[in-house]
Coordinates of C-alpha atoms in Angstrom, one line a residue:
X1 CA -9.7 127.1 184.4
X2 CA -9.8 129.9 187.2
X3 CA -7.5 132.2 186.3
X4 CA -5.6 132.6 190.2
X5 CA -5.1 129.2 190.1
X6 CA -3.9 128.8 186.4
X7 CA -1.6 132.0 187.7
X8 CA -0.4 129.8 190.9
X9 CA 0.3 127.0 189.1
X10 CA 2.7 128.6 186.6
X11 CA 4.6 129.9 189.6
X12 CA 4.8 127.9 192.0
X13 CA 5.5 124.2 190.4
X14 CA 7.6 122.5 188.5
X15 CA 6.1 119.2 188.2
X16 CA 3.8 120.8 184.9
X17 CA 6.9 121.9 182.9
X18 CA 8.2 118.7 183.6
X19 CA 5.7 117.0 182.3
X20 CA 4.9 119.5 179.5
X21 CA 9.2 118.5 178.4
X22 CA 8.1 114.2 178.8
X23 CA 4.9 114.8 175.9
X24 CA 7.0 117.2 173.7
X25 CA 10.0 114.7 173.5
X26 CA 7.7 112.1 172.9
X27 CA 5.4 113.3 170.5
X28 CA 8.5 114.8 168.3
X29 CA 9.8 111.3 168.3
X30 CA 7.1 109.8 167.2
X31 CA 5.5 112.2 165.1
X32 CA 7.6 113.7 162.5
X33 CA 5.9 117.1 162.1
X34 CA 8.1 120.2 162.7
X35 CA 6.8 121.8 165.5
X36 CA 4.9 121.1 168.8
X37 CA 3.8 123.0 171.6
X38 CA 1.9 123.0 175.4
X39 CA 0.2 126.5 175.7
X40 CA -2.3 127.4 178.7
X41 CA -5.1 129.5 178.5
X42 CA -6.9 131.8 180.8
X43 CA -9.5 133.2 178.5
X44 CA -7.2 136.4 177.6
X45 CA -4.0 135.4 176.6
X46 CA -2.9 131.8 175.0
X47 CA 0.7 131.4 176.8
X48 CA 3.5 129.3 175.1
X49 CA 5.4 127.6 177.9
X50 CA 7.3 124.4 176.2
X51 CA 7.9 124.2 172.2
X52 CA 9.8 122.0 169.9
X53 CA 10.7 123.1 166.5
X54 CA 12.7 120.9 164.8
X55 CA 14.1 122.4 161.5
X56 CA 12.1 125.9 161.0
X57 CA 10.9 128.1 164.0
X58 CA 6.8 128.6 164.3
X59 CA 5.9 128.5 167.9
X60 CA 8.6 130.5 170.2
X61 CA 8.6 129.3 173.8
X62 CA 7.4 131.9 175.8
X63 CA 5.5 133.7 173.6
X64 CA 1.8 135.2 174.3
X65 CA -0.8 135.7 172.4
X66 CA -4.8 136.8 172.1
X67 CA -6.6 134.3 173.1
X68 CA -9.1 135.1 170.1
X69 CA -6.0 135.2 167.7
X70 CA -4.4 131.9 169.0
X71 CA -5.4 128.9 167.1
X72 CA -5.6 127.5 170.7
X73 CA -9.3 128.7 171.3
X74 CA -10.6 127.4 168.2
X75 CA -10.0 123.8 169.6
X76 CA -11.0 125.0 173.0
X77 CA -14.2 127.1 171.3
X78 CA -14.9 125.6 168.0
X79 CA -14.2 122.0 167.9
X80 CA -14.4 121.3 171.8
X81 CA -12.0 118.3 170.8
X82 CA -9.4 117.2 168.9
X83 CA -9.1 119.3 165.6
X84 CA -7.5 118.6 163.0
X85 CA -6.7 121.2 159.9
X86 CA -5.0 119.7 156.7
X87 CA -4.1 123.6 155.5
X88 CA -4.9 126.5 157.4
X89 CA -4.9 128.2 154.0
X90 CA -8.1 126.6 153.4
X91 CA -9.9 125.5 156.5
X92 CA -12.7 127.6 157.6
X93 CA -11.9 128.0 160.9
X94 CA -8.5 129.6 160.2
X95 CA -8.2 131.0 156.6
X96 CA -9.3 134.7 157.6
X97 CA -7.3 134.8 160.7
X98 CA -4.1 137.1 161.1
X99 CA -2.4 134.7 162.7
X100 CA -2.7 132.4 159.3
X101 CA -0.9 135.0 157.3
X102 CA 1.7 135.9 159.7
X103 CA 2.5 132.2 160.3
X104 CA 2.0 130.5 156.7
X105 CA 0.8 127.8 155.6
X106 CA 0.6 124.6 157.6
X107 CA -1.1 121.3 158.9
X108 CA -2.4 121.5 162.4
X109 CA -3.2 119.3 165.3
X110 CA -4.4 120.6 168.3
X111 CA -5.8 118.9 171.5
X112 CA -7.6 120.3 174.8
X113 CA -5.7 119.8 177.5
X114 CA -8.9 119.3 180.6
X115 CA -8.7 118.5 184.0
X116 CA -10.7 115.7 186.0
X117 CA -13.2 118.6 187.0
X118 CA -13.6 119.7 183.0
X119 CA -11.9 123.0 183.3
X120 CA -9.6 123.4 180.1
X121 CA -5.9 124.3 181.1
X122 CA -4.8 124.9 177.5
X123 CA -3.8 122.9 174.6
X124 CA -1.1 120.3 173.0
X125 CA -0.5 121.5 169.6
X126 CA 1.5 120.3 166.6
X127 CA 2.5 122.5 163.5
X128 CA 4.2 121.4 160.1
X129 CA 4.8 123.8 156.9
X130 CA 4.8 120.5 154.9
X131 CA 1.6 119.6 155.5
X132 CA 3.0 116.6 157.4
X133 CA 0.0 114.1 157.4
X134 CA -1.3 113.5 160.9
X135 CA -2.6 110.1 160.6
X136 CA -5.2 108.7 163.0
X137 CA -2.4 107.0 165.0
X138 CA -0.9 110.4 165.2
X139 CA -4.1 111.7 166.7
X140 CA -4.8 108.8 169.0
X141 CA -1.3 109.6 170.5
X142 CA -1.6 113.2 170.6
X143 CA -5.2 112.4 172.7
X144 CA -3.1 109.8 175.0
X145 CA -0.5 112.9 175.7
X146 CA -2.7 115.4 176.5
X147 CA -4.7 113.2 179.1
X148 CA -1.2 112.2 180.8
X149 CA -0.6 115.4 180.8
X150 CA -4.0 116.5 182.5
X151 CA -2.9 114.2 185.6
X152 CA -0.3 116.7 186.0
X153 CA -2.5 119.7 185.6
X154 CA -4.4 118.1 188.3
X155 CA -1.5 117.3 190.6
X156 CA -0.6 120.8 190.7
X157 CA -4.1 122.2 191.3
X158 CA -3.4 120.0 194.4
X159 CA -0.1 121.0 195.7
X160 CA -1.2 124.7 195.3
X161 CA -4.5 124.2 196.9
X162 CA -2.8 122.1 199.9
X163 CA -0.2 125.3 200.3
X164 CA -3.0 127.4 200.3
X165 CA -4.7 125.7 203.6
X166 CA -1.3 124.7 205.0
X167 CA -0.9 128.9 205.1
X168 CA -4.2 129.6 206.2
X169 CA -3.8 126.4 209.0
X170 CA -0.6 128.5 210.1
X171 CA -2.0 131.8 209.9
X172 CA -5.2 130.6 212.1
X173 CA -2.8 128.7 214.5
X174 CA -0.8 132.1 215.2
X175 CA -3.4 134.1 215.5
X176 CA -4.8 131.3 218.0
X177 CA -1.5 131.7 220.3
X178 CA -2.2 135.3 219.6
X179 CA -5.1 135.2 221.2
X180 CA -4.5 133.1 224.0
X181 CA -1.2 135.0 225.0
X182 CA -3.3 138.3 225.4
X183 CA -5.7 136.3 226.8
X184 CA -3.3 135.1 229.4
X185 CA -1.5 138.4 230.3
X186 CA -4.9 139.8 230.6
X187 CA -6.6 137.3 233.2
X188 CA -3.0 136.0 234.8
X189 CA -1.8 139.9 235.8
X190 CA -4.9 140.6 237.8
X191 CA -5.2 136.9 238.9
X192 CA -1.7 137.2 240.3
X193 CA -3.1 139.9 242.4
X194 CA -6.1 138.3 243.4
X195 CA -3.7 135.4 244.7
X196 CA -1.5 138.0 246.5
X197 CA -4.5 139.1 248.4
X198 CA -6.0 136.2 249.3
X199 CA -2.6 135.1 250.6
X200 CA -2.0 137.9 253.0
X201 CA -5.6 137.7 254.0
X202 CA -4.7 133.8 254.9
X203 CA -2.1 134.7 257.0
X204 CA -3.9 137.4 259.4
X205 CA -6.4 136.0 262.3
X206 CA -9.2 134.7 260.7
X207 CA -12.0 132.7 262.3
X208 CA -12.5 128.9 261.0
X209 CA -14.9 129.6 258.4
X210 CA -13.1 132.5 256.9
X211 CA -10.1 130.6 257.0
X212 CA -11.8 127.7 254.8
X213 CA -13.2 130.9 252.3
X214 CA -9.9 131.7 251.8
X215 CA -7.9 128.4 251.4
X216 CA -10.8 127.8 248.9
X217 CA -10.1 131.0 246.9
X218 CA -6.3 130.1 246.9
X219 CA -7.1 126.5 245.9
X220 CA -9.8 128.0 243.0
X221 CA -6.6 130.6 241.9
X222 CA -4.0 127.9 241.6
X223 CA -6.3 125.6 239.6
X224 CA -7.1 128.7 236.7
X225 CA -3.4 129.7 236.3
X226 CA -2.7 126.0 235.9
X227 CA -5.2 125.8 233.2
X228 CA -4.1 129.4 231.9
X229 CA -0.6 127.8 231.7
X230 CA -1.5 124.4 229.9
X231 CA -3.2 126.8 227.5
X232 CA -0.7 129.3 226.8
X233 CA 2.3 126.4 226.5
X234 CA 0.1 124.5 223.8
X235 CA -0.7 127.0 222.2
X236 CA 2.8 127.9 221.8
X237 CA 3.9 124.3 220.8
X238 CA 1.2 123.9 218.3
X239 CA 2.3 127.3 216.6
X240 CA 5.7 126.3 216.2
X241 CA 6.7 128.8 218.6
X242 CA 9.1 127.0 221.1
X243 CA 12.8 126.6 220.3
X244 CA 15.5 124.4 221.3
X245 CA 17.4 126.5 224.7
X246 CA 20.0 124.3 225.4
X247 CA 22.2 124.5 228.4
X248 CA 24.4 122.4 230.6
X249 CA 22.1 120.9 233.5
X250 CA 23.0 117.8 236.5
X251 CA 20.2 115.3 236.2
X252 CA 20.2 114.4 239.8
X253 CA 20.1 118.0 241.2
X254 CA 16.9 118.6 238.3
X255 CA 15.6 115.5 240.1
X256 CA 16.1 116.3 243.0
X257 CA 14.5 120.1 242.8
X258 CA 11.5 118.3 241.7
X259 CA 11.1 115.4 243.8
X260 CA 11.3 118.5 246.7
X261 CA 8.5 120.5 244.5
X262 CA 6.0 117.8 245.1
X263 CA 7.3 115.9 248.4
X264 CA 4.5 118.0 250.7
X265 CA 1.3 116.9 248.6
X266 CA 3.3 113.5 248.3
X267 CA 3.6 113.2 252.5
X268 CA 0.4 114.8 252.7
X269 CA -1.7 111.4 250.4
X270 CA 0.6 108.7 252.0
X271 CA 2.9 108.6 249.2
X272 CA 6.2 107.5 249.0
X273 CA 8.5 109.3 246.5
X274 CA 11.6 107.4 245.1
X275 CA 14.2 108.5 242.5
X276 CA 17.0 106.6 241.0
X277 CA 20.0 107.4 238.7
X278 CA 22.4 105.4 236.7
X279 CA 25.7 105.1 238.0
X280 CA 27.1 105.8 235.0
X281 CA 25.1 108.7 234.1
X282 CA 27.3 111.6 233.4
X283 CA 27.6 114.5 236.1
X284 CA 26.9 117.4 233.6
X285 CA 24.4 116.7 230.2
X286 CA 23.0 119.2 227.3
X287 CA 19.6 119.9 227.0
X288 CA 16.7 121.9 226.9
X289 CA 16.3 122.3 230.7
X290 CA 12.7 124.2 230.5
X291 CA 11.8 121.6 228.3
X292 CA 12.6 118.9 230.5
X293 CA 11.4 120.3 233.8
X294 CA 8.4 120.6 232.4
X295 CA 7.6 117.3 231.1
X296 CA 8.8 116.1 234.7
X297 CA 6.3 118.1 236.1
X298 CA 3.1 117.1 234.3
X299 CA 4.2 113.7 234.4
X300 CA 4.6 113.6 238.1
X301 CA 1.8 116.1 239.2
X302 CA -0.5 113.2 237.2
X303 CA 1.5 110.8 239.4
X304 CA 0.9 112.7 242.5
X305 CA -2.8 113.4 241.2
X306 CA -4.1 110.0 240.7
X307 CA -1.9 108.2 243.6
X308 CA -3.0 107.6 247.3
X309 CA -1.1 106.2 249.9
X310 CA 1.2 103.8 247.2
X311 CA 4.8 105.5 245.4
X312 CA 5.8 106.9 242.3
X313 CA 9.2 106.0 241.2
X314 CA 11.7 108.0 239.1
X315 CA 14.5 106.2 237.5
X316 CA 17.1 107.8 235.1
X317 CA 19.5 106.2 232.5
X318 CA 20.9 107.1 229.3
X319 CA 22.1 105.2 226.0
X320 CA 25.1 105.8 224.5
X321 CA 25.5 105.5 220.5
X322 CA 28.2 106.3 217.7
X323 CA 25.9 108.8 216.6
X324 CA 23.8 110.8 219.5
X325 CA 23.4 110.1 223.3
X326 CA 19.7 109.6 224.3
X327 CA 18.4 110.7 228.0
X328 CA 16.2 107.8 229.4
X329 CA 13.1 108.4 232.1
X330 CA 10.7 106.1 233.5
X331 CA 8.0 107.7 235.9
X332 CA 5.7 104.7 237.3
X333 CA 3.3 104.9 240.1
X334 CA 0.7 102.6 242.0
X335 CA -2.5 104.9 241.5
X336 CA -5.9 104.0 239.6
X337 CA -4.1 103.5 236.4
X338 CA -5.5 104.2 232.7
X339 CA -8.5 102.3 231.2
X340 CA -7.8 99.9 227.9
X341 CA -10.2 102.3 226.0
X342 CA -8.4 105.5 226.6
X343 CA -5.0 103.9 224.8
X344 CA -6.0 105.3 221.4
X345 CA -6.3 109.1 223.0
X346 CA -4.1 108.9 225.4
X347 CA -1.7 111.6 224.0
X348 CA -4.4 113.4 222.4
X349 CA -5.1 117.4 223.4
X350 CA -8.2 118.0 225.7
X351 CA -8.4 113.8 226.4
X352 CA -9.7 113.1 229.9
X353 CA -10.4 109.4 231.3
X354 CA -11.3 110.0 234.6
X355 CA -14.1 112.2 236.6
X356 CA -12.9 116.0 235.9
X357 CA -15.1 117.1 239.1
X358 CA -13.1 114.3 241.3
X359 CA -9.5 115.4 239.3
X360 CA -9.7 118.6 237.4
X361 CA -7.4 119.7 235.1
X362 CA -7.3 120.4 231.3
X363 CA -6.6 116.8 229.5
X364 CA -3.6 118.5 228.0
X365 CA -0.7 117.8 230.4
X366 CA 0.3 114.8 228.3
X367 CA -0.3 116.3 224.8
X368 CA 2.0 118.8 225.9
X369 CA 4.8 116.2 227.1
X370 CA 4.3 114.4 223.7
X371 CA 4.9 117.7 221.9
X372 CA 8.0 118.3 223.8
X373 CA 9.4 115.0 224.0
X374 CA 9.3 114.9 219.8
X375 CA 10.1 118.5 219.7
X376 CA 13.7 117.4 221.8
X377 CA 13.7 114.2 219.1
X378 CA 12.6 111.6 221.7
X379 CA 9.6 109.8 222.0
X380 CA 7.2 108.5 224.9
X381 CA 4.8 105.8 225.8
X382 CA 2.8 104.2 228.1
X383 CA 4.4 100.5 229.0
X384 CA 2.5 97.6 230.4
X385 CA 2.7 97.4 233.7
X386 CA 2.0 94.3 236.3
X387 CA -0.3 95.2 239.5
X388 CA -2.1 98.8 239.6
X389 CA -1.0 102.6 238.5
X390 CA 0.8 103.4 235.4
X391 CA 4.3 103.7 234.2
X392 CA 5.6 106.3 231.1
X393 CA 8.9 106.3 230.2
X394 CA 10.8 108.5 227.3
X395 CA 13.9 109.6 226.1
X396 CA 15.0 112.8 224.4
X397 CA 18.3 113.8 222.7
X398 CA 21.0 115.0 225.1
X399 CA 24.7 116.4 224.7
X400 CA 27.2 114.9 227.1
X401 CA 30.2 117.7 227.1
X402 CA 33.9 116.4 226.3
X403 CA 35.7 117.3 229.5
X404 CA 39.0 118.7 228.7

């Protein structure tokens, strides 16, 4: 077995010693000799991690020993199977050892311990300065142990090499957001500027064709710090990044703020913008207001995007339980809708279902509202809708404040 992951194993599981404590109980149990033992090898050293000694001490747990000097390599070396040594006085394999004379005379079992992929993790032993005689019952049970045990070698290579890629997943993710946050500063700082100009240059006298250069370089300038932004806040979603900022917030002056955000490109495509609230819904509410905003606004810039000349309706409620109080939004509108076949990717990152050259945008705007909805412990779907456009509604976790 490689030795780094032999190493990694040892540390990091406990499923193996486990395991190792499950055969030793049952082998001692069943098998009368005096002394058994799980030892792993790594080519150098023959470690002793679980022991049984019933009446006289031979195998010490935790001890470590030369791999040559260990009787473990002969069965790993020698026999490449189960071996079985009446008295290691006598047996060729072990009479002229050191280890013989330091240990005394014994019988001896011992059984390779391999994984699926035939690397040898160690060995199953058993010892007894009777000469306890294993029988072939014995040895068929000793065989069935080790292979049990070899399914939790193999579990453990596993879990190890799953931490090792869920690390390396993380440490590629943040050095992804990394990336895109220098990324961002770098282009956004002198876009910003490039914005600022082109603004002032809109508002001096400027013949008609000019005018349309201009409005085009302002239009162009919005569109690349929109993608920018979708970038930078998934990237920052999918690196873990963004925590919970809650504060107390008024629903209806949130909604209001943002039906006013998009009411000019609303009047401007014929559309009518309507927003209701609850009666009941409480005046003040806890919650991640960034959060919140901003699935609001990708949901109803998509509104607004894929609308004309119908309305997008807004309407607010919220549920009321023993245990938490959940935040209810529906944002429907009466635009060209979202094909059947797009359902399976429809919260996907990067997804697009309809012409980018007629729409634009990045396909992550609802990825993004997925991430935050779950990240604020809600959910969010599409429902079925009678007639054209589309209708998502969600709910996220709130905190309604006990007024004094």
């Amino acid at each position: 077995m490689n030795a780094n992951i032999h190493t990694d194993i040892m540390k990091n599981s406990e499923t193996i010693f486990e395991a190792a404590e499950r055969i030793l109980t049952t082998a001692s149990r069943l098998i009368r000799a005096n002394t058994f033992c799980v030892a792993s090898n790594d080519t150098i050293f023959s470690h002793v991690f679980k022991s049984f000694n019933r009446d006289v001490s031979i195998i010490d747990e935790g001890a470590v020993l030369p791999y040559n000097e260990a009787y473990c390599h002969l069965v790993i070396e020698k026999k490449k199977g189960i071996l079985h040594i009446e008295d290691n006085f006598l047996h060729p394999y072990t009479k002229d050892m050191n280890v013989t004379q330091a240990i005394g005379s014994l019988s001896f079992v011992g059984v390779p311990i391999v994984n699926k992929e035939g690397q040898v993790f160690g060995t199953l032993c058993a010892f007894d300065h009777n000469h306890y005689p294993f029988s072939s019952e014995d040895l068929e049970l000793l065989g069935s142990l080790a292979v049990y045990f070899s399914y939790a070698v193999d579990m453990d290579n596993q879990i190890v090499q799953l931490q090792k890629a869920e690390a390396e997943a993380s440490r590629t993710l943040q050095e992804k957001a990394n990336l895109l946050a220098f990324m961002g500063h770098e282009i956004r700082n002198p876009m910003n500027g490039i914005m600022g100009m082109a603004a002032l240059l809109n508002d001096t006298e400027l013949n008609e064709e000019q005018s349309e250069y201009t409005k085009l370089l302002l239009k162009s300038g919005d569109s690349l710090l929109s993608v920018m932004n979708d970038l930078l806040n998934y990237s920052r979603i999918d690196a873990s990044e963004m925590e919970l900022d809650l504060i107390e917030l008024n629903i209806r002056v949130e909604l209001n703020e943002l039906m006013q955000l998009f009411a000019k490109e609303a009047q401007r495509k014929g559309i009518h913008l309507n927003c209701t609230v609850a009666p009941d819904m409480p005046d003040v509410l806890t919650a991640d207001v960034n959060k919140l905003r901003q699935i609001l606004t990708n949901l109803l810039g998509n509104a607004v995007k894929f609308t004309e000349n119908g309305e997008i309706r807004v309407s607010v409620s919220w549920q009321r339980n023993e245990n938490e109080n959940q935040l209810l939004i529906s944002v429907s509108d009466t635009g060209i809708g979202i094909p059947p076949s797009a359902m399976p990717r429809l919260f996907e990152p990067f997804a697009q279902f309809h012409s980018q050259a007629d729409y634009g945008g990045t396909g992550l705007g609802l990825a993004i509202c997925k991430r935050l909805v779950e990240r604020m412990s809600g959910s969010i779907q599409l429902q079925e809708k009678v007639g054209p456009g589309t209708e998502f509604t969600f709910s996220i976790r709130v905190h309604v404040p006990v007024l004094a």
